[in-house]
Coordinates of C-alpha atoms and ligand atoms in Angstrom, one line a residue:
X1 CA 93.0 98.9 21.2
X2 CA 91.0 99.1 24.6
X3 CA 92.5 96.4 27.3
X4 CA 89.5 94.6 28.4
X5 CA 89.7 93.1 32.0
X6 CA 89.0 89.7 32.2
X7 CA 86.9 88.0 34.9
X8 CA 89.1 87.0 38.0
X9 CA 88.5 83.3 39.0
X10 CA 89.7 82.6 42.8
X11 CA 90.0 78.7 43.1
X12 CA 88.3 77.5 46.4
X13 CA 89.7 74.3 48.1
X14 CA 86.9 72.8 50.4
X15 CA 87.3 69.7 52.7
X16 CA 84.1 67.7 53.7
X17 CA 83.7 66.3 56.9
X18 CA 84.5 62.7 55.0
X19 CA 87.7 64.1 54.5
X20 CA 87.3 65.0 51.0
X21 CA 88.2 67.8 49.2
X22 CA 86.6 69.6 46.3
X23 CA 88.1 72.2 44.4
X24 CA 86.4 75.0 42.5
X25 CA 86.6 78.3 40.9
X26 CA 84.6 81.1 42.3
X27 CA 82.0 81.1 39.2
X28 CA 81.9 84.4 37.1
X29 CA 78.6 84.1 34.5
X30 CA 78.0 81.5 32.6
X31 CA 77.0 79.5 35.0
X32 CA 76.7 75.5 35.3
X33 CA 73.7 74.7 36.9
X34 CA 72.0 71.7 38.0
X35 CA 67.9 71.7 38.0
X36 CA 66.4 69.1 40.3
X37 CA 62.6 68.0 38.7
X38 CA 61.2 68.4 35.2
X39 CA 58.1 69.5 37.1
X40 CA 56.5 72.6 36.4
X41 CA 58.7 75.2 37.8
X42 CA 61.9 72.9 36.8
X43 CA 61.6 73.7 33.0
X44 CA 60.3 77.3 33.3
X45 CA 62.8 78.3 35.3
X46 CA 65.6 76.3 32.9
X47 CA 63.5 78.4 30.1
X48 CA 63.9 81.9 32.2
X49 CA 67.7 81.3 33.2
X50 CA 69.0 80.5 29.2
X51 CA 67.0 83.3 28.3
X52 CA 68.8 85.7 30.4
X53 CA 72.2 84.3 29.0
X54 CA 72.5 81.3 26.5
X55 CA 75.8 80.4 27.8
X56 CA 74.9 78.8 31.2
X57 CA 75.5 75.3 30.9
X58 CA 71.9 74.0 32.2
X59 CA 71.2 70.3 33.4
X60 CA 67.8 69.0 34.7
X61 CA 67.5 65.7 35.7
X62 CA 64.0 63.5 36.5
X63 CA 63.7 61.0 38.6
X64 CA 61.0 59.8 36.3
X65 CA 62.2 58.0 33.3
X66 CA 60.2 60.3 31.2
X67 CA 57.9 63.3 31.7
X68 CA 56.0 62.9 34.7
X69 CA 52.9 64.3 32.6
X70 CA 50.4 63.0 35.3
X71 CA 48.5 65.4 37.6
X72 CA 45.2 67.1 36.6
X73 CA 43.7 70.2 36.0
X74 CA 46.2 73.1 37.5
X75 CA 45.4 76.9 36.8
X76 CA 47.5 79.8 36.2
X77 CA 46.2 83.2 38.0
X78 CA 47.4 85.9 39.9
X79 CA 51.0 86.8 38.9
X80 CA 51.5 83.3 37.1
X81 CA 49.7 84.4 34.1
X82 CA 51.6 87.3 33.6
X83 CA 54.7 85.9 34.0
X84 CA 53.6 82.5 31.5
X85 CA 52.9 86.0 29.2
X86 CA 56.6 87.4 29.9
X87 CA 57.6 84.5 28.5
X88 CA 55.5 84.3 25.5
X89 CA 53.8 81.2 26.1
X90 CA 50.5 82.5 27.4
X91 CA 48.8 81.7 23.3
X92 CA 50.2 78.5 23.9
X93 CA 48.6 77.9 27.2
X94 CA 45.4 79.1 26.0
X95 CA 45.5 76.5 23.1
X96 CA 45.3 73.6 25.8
X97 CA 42.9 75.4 27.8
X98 CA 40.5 73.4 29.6
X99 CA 36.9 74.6 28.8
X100 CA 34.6 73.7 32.1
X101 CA 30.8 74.8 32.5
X102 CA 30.4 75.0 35.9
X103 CA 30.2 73.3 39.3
X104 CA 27.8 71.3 40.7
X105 CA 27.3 69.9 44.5
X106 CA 25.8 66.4 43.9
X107 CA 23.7 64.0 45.9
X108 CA 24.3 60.2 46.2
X109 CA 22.1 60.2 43.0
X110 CA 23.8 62.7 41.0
X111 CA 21.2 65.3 41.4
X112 CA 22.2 69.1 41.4
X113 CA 21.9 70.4 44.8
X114 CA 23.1 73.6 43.8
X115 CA 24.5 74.1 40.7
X116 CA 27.1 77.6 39.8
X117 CA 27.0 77.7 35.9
X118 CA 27.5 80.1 33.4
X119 CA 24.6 80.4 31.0
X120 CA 25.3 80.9 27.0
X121 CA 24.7 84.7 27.4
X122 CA 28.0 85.2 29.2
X123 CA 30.1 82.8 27.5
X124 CA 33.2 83.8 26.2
X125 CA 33.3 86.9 28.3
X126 CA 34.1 84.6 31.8
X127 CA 38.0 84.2 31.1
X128 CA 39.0 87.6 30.7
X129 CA 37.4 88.3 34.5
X130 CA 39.0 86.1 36.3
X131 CA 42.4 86.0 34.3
X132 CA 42.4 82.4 35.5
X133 CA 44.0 79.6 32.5
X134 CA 43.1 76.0 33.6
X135 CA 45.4 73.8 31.6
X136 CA 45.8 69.9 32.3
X137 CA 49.7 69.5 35.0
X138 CA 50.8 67.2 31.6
X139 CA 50.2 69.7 29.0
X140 CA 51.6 72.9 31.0
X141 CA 55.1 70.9 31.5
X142 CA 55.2 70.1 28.1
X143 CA 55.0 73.6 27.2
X144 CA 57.6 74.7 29.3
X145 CA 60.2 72.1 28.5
X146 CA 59.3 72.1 24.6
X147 CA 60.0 75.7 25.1
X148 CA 63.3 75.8 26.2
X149 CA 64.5 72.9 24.3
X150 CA 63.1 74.5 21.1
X151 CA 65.0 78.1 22.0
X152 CA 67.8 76.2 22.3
X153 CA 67.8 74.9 19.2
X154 CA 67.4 78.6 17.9
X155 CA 70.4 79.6 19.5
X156 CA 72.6 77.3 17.5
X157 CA 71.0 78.1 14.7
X158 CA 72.1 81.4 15.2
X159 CA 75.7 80.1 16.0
X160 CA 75.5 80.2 19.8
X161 CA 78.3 77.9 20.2
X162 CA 78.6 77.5 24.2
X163 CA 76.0 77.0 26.6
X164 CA 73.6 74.2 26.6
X165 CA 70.4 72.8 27.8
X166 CA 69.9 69.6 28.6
X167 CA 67.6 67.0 30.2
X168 CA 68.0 63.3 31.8
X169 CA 65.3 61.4 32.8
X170 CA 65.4 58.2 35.4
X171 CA 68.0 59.7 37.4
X172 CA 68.5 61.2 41.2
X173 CA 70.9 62.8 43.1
X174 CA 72.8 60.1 45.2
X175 CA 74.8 63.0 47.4
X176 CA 75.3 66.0 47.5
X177 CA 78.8 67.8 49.2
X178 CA 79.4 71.8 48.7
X179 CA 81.2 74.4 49.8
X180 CA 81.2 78.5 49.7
X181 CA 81.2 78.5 45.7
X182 CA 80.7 74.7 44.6
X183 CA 78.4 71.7 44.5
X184 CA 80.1 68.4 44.3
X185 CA 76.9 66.1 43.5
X186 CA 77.1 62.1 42.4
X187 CA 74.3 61.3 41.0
X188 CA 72.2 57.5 41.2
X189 CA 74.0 56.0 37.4
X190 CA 77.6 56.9 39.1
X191 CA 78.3 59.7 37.5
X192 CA 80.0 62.6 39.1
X193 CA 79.9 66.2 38.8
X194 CA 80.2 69.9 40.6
X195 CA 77.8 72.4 39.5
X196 CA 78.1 76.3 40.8
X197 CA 74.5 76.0 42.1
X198 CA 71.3 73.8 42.3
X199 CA 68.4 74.1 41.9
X200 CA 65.6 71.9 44.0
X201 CA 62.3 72.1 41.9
X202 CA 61.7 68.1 42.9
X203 CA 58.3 69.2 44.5
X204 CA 56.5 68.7 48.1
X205 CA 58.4 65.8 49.4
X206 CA 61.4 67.1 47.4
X207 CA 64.4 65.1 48.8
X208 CA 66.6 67.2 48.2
X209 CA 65.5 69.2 50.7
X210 CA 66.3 66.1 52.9
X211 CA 69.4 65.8 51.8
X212 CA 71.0 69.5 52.2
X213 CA 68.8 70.2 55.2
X214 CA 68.2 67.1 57.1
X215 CA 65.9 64.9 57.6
X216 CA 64.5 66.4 61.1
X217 CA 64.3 70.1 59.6
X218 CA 62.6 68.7 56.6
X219 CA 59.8 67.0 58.4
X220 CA 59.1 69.9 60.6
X221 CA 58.7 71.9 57.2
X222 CA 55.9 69.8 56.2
X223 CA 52.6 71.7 57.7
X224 CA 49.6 69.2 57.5
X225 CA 46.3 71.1 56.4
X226 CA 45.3 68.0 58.0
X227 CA 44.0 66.3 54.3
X228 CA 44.6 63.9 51.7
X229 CA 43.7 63.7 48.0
X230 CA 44.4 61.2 45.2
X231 CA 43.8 62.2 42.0
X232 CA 43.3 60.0 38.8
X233 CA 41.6 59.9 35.5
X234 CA 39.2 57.7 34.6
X235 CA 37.4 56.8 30.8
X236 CA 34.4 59.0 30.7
X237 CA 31.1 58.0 31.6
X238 CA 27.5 58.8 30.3
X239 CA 26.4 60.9 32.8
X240 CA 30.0 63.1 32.7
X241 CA 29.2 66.5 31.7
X242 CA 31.4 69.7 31.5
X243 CA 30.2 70.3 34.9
X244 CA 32.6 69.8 37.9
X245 CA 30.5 67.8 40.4
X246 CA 31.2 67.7 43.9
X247 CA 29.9 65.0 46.5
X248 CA 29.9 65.0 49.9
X249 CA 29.1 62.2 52.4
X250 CA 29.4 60.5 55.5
X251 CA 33.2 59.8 57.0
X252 CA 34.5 63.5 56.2
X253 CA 35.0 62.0 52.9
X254 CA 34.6 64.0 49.3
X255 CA 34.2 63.2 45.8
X256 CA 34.7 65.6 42.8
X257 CA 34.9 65.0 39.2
X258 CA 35.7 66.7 36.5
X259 CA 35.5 66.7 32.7
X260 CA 35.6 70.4 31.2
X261 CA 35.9 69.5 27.4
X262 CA 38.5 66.4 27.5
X263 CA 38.3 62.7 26.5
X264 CA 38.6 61.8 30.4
X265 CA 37.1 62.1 33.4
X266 CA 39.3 63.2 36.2
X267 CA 38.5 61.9 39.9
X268 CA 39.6 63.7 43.1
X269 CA 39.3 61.7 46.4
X270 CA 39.1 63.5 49.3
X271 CA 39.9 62.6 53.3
X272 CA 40.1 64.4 55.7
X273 CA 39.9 62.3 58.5
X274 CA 42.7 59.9 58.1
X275 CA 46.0 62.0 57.6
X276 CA 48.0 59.8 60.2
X277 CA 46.8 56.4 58.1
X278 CA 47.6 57.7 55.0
X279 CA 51.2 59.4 56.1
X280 CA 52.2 55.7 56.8
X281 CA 51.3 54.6 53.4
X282 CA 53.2 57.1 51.5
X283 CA 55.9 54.6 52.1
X284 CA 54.6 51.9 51.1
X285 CA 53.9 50.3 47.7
X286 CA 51.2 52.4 45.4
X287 CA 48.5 48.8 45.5
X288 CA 48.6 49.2 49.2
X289 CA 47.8 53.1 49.0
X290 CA 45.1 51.6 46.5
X291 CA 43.6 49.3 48.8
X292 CA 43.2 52.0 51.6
X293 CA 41.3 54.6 48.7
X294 CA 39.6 51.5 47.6
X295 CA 37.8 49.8 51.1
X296 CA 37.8 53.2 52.8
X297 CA 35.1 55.0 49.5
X298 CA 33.5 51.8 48.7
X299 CA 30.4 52.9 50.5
X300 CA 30.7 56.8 49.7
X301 CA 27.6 56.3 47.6
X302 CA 27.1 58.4 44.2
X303 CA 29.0 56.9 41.6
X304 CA 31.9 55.6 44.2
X305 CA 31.7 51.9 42.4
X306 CA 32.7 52.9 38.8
X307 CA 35.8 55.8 40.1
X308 CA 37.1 52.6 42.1
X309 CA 36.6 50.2 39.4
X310 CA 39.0 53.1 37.1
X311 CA 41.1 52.8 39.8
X312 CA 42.1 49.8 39.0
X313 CA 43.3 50.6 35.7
X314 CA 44.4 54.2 35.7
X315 CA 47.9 55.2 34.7
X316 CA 47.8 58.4 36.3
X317 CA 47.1 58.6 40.0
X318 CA 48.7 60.9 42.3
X319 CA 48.1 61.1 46.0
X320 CA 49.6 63.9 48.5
X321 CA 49.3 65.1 51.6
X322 CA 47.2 68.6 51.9
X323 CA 50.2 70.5 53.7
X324 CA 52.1 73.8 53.2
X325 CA 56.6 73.9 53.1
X326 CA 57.5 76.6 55.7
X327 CA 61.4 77.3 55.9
X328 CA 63.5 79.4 57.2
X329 CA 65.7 79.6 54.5
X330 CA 65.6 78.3 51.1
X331 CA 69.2 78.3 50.3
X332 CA 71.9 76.9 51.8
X333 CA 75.3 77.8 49.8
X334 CA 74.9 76.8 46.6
X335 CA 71.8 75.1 46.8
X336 CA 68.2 76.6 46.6
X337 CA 64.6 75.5 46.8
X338 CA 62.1 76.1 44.6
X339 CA 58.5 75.8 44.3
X340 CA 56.6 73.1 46.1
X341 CA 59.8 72.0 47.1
X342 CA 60.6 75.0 49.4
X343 CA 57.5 76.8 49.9
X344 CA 54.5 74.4 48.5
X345 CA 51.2 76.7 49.4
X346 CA 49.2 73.5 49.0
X347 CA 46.2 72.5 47.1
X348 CA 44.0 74.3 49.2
X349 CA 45.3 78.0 48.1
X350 CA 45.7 77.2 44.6
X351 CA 48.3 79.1 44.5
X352 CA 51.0 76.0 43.8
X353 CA 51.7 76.8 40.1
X354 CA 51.6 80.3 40.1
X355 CA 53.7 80.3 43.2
X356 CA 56.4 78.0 41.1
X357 CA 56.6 80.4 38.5
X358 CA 57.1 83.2 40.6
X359 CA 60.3 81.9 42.2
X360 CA 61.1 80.7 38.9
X361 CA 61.4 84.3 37.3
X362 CA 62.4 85.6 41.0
X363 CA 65.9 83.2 40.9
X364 CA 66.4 83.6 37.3
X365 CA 66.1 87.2 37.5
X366 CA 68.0 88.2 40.5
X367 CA 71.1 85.6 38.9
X368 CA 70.7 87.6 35.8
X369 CA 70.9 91.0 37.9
X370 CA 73.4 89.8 40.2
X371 CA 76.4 88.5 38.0
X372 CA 79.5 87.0 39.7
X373 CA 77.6 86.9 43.1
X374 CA 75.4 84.2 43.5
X375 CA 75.0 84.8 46.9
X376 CA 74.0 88.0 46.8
X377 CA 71.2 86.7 43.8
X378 CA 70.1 84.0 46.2
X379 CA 69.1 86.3 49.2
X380 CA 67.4 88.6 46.9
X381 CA 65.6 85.8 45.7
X382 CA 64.3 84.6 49.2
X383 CA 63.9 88.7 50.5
X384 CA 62.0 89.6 47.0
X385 CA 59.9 85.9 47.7
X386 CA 58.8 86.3 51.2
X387 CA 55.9 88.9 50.4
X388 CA 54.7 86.4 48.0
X389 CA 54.9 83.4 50.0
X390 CA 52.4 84.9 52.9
X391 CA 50.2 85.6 50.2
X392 CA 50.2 82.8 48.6
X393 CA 50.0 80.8 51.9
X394 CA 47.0 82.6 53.3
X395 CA 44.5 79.9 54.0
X396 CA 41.2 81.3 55.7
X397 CA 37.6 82.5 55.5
X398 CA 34.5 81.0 56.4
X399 CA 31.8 80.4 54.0
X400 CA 28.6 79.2 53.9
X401 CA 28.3 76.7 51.9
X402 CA 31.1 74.3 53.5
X403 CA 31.3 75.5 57.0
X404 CA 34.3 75.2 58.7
X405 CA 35.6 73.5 55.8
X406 CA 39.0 73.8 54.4
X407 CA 37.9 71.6 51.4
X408 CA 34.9 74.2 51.0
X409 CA 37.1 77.2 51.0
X410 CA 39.3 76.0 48.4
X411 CA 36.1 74.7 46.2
X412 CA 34.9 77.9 46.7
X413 CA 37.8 79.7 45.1
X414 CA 37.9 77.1 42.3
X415 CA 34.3 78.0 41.7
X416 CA 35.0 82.2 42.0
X417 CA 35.5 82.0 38.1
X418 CA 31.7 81.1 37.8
X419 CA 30.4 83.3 40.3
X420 CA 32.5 86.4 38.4
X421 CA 31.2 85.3 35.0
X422 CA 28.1 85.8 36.8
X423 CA 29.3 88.9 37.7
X424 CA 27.8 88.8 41.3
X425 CA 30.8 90.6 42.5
X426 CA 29.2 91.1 45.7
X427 CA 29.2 87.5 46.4
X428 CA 32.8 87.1 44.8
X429 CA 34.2 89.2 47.0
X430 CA 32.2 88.4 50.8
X431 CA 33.8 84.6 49.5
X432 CA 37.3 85.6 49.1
X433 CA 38.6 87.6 51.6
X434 CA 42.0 87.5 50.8
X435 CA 42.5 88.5 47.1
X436 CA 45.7 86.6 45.9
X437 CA 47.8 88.3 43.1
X438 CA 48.6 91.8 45.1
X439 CA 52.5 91.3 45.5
X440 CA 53.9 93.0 42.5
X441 CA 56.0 91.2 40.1
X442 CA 59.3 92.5 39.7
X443 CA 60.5 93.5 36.4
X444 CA 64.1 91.8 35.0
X445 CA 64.8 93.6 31.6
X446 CA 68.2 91.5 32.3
X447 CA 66.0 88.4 31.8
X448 CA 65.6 89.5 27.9
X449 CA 62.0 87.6 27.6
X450 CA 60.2 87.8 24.5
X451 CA 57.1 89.7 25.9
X452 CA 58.0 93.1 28.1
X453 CA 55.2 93.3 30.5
Ligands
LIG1 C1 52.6 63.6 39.4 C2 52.1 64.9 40.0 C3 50.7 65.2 39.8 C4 50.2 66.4 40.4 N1 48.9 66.6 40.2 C5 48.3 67.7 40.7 C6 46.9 68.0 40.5 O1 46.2 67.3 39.9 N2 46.5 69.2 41.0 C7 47.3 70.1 41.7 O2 46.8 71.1 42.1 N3 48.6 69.8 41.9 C8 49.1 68.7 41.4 N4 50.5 68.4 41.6 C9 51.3 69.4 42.3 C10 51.6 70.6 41.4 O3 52.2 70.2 40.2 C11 52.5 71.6 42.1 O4 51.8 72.1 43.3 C12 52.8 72.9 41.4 O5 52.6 72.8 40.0 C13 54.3 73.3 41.6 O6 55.1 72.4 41.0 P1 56.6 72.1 41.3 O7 57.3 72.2 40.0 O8 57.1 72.9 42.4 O9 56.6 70.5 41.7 P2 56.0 69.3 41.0 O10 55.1 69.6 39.9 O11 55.5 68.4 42.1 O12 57.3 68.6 40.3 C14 58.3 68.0 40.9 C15 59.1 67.1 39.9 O13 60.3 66.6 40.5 C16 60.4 65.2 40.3 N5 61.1 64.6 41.4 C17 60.7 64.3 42.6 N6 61.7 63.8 43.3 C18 62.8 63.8 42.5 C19 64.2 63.5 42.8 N7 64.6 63.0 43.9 N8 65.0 63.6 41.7 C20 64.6 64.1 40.5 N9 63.4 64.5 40.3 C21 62.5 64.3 41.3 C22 58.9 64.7 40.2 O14 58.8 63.5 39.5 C23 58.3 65.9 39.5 O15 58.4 65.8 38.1 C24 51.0 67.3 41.1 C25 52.4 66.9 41.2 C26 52.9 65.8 40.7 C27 54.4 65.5 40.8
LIG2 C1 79.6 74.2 29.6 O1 79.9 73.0 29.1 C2 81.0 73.0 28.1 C3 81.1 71.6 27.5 O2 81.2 70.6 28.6 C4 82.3 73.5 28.8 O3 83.3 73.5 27.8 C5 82.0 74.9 29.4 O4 83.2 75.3 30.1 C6 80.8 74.8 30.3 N1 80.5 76.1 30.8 C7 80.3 76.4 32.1 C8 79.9 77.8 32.4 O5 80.4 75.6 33.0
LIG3 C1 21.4 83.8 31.5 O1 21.8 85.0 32.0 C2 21.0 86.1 31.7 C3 21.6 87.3 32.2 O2 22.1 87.2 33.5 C4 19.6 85.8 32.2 O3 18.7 86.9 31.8 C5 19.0 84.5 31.5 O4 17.8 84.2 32.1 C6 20.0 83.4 31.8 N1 19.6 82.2 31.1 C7 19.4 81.0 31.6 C8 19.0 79.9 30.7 O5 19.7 80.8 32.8
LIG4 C1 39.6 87.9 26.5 O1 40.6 86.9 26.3 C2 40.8 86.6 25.0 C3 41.8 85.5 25.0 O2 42.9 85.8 25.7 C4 41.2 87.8 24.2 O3 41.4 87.5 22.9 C5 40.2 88.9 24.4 O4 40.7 90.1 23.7 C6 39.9 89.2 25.8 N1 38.8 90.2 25.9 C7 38.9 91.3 26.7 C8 37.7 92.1 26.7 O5 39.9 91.6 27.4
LIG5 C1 28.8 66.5 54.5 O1 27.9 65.5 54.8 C2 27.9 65.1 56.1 C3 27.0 63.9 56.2 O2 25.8 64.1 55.5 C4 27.4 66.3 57.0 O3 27.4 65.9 58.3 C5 28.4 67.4 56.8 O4 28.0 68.6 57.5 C6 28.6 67.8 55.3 N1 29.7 68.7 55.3 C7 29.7 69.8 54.6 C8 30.9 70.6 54.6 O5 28.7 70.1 53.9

């Protein structure tokens, strides 16, 4: 018999500044890792890492005490669709598809100003150009989480003893201590635990990025496009139609609804006048963010009355900041940023999804590659990331229609889907200067997906 060598553990003894020690064991693979958010790129990547090895011990907790399913239509495009393919969810994705007609720019009485549509000749055909999937925030985390969970399940069908996957809702991370090869976390119900790394997919105004890197270097991260936007869903009205509308009026204030084929109609606020206002109210209780939406579109005209009277009554809003999350790093030790969390490209790219994704498959791959050296994994991830981010982040052009207008630019690209399916390629390119999507996915056969791209 062959004398198999066994995987060396070298025990680490760490002291904190508080004067506490943690002890830990230089992890070989499996790991046991902690996922911060059940957002989007929190459960894909949870998905991506067990498929690479069943035996890592995977924990992702939500602040939320259940799926934080609110959020609107998001799009997969670019590499993210590929990757969502990789994974053998893409079908899936499809099935929730949102189906929208076109775009409209509105007047105060809901007239067309200028109207992109596809017409019946092209339908069916418009997809396939643009290679862009619009799926409802909700929907697309299901599918990531049911995923994993589901695989899971498979795996002890199949016997797969060790290993697990598990997820716990209403609960933070209270601190956070680490060394070299450790991560000594309590979390908000008491409980305490050390984890070989971290993972920091809680989104834009992550706090865990607070935590690890300080409040100061976490501010300065946060690079205002210099707008806000609260998003909500409203019941749909008469005059809804499958066509996003957008309205613009006085104040440097927008409107845009959409509908595509669902039950509701989905509201977008836009200001871009009062970033410094509406900063202040981040911290303070949702009515009072209410209020501000409420008095400050009251006289925006169109149908402003009945999107504040939904207001009132809707159980999803969701208000940000436009801004971009520009690090130097994105780990530090054992823990790591991901997503919005550590490089958010903003709503205006529309590049936040698929830029999730691709640090989710980026980390999970180069662990998967990199066994027994996490360190080495997590620089890889942040050198093999960095192409992508400046992509991603790109935010420029200057079109005619919204002059000047970061809003316009990214409405724009929303609308480059239509102008394809028109297949005025011409136009679609003079309005998109910077094609997204060029950085080249790397391939992980260590990630073992279902698909091989
Ligand atoms: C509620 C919501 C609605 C959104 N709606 C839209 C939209 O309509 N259109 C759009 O383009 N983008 C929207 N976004 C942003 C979009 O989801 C992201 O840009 C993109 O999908 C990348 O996601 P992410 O996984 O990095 O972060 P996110 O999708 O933002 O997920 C972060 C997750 O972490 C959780 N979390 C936050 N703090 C903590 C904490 N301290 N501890 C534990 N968990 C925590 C959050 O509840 C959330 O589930 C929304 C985000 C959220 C959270
Ligand atoms: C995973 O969890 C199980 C049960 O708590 C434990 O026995 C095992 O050692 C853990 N594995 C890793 C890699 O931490
Ligand atoms: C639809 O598009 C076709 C081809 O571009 C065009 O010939 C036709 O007139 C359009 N129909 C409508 C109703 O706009
Ligand atoms: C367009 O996309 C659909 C759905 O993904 C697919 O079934 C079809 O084959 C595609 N068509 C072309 C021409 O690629
Ligand atoms: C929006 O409307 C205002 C007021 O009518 C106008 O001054 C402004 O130029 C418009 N902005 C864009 C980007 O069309």
């Amino acid at each position: 018999m062959r004398l198999r060598s066994l995987p060396v553990k070298a025990i680490n003894i760490c002291e904190q500044s508080s004067g506490r020690r943690i002890i830990s064991i230089a992890p070989t693979m499996p790991l046991n890792v902690l996922v911060v958010g059940a957002g989007v790129c929190g459960p894909a990547f949870a998905s991506l890492l067990q498929s690479s090895n069943p035996k890592h011990n995977i924990t992702v907790i939500e602040r939320s005490p259940s799926l934080r399913i609110a959020g609107q239509q998001i799009d997969l495009k670019a590499q993210g669709t590929p990757i969502v393919r990789s994974m053998g969810l893409l079908d899936e994705v499809w099935q929730h598809r949102v189906e929208e007609t076109g775009m409209e720019i509105v007047d105060s009485n809901g007239n067309a100003l200028a109207r992109f549509g596809v017409n019946d000749s092209s339908k069916g055909e418009r997809r396939n150009l643009t290679n862009e999937y619009e799926i409802m925030r909700g929907d697309l985390i299901k599918v990531f989480q049911e995923a994993s969970l589901r695989r899971r399940e498979q795996l002890k069908q199949q016997g797969e003893t060790e290993g697990s996957m598990t997820y716990e809702f209403g609960k933070t991370i209270t601190t956070l201590d680490q060394c070299d090869d450790a991560a000594e976390v309590t979390f908000s119900d008491g409980q305490k635990k050390t984890f070989d790394l971290v993972v920091a997919a809680d989104g834009q105004a992550s706090k865990t990025r607070r935590q690890v890197w300080g409040g100061e270097v976490s501010d300065a991260s946060l690079h205002s496009l210099g707008a806000y936007a609260g998003f909500y869903s409203i019941p749909r009205g008469p005059a809804d139609s499958a066509f996003a509308k957008i309205y613009n009026t006085t104040g440097k204030r927008y409107i845009m609804t959409r509908n595509g084929n669902r039950p509701k109609t989905q509201v977008y606020l836009w200001d871009l006048k009062h970033t410094e206002e509406l900063r202040k109210l981040d911290k303070e209780p949702v009515e009072k963010r209410h209020r501000f939406w409420a008095d400050n579109y009251k006289d925006a005209g169109w149908e402003a009355e009945r999107f504040l009277e939904g207001l009132k009554t809707t159980d999803d809003w969701y208000s940000c900041e436009i801004a971009q999350v520009k690090l130097k790093e994105l780990h530090k030790g054992r823990v790591v940023l991901l997503g919005d969390a550590g490089y958010g490209p903003s709503v205006f790219t529309g590049m936040g999804t698929t830029s999730s994704l691709f640090g989710a498959y980026v980390l999970a791959g180069e662990l998967a590659r990199n066994p027994n050296n996490i360190k080495g994994a997590l620089n890889m991830y942040e050198e093999k990331l960095r192409p992508h981010i400046e992509e991603a982040q790109k935010v420029g052009g200057n079109f005619g229609l919204f002059p000047d207008s970061k809003l316009g630019i990214w409405l724009m690209r929303k609308a480059l889907w239509i102008i394809s399916s028109l297949k005025l390629d011409s136009l679609a390119t003079s309005v998109m200067p910077e094609q997204k999507g060029e950085v080249e996915i790397p391939v992980y056969p260590e990630l073992n997906l279902p698909v091989v791209s």
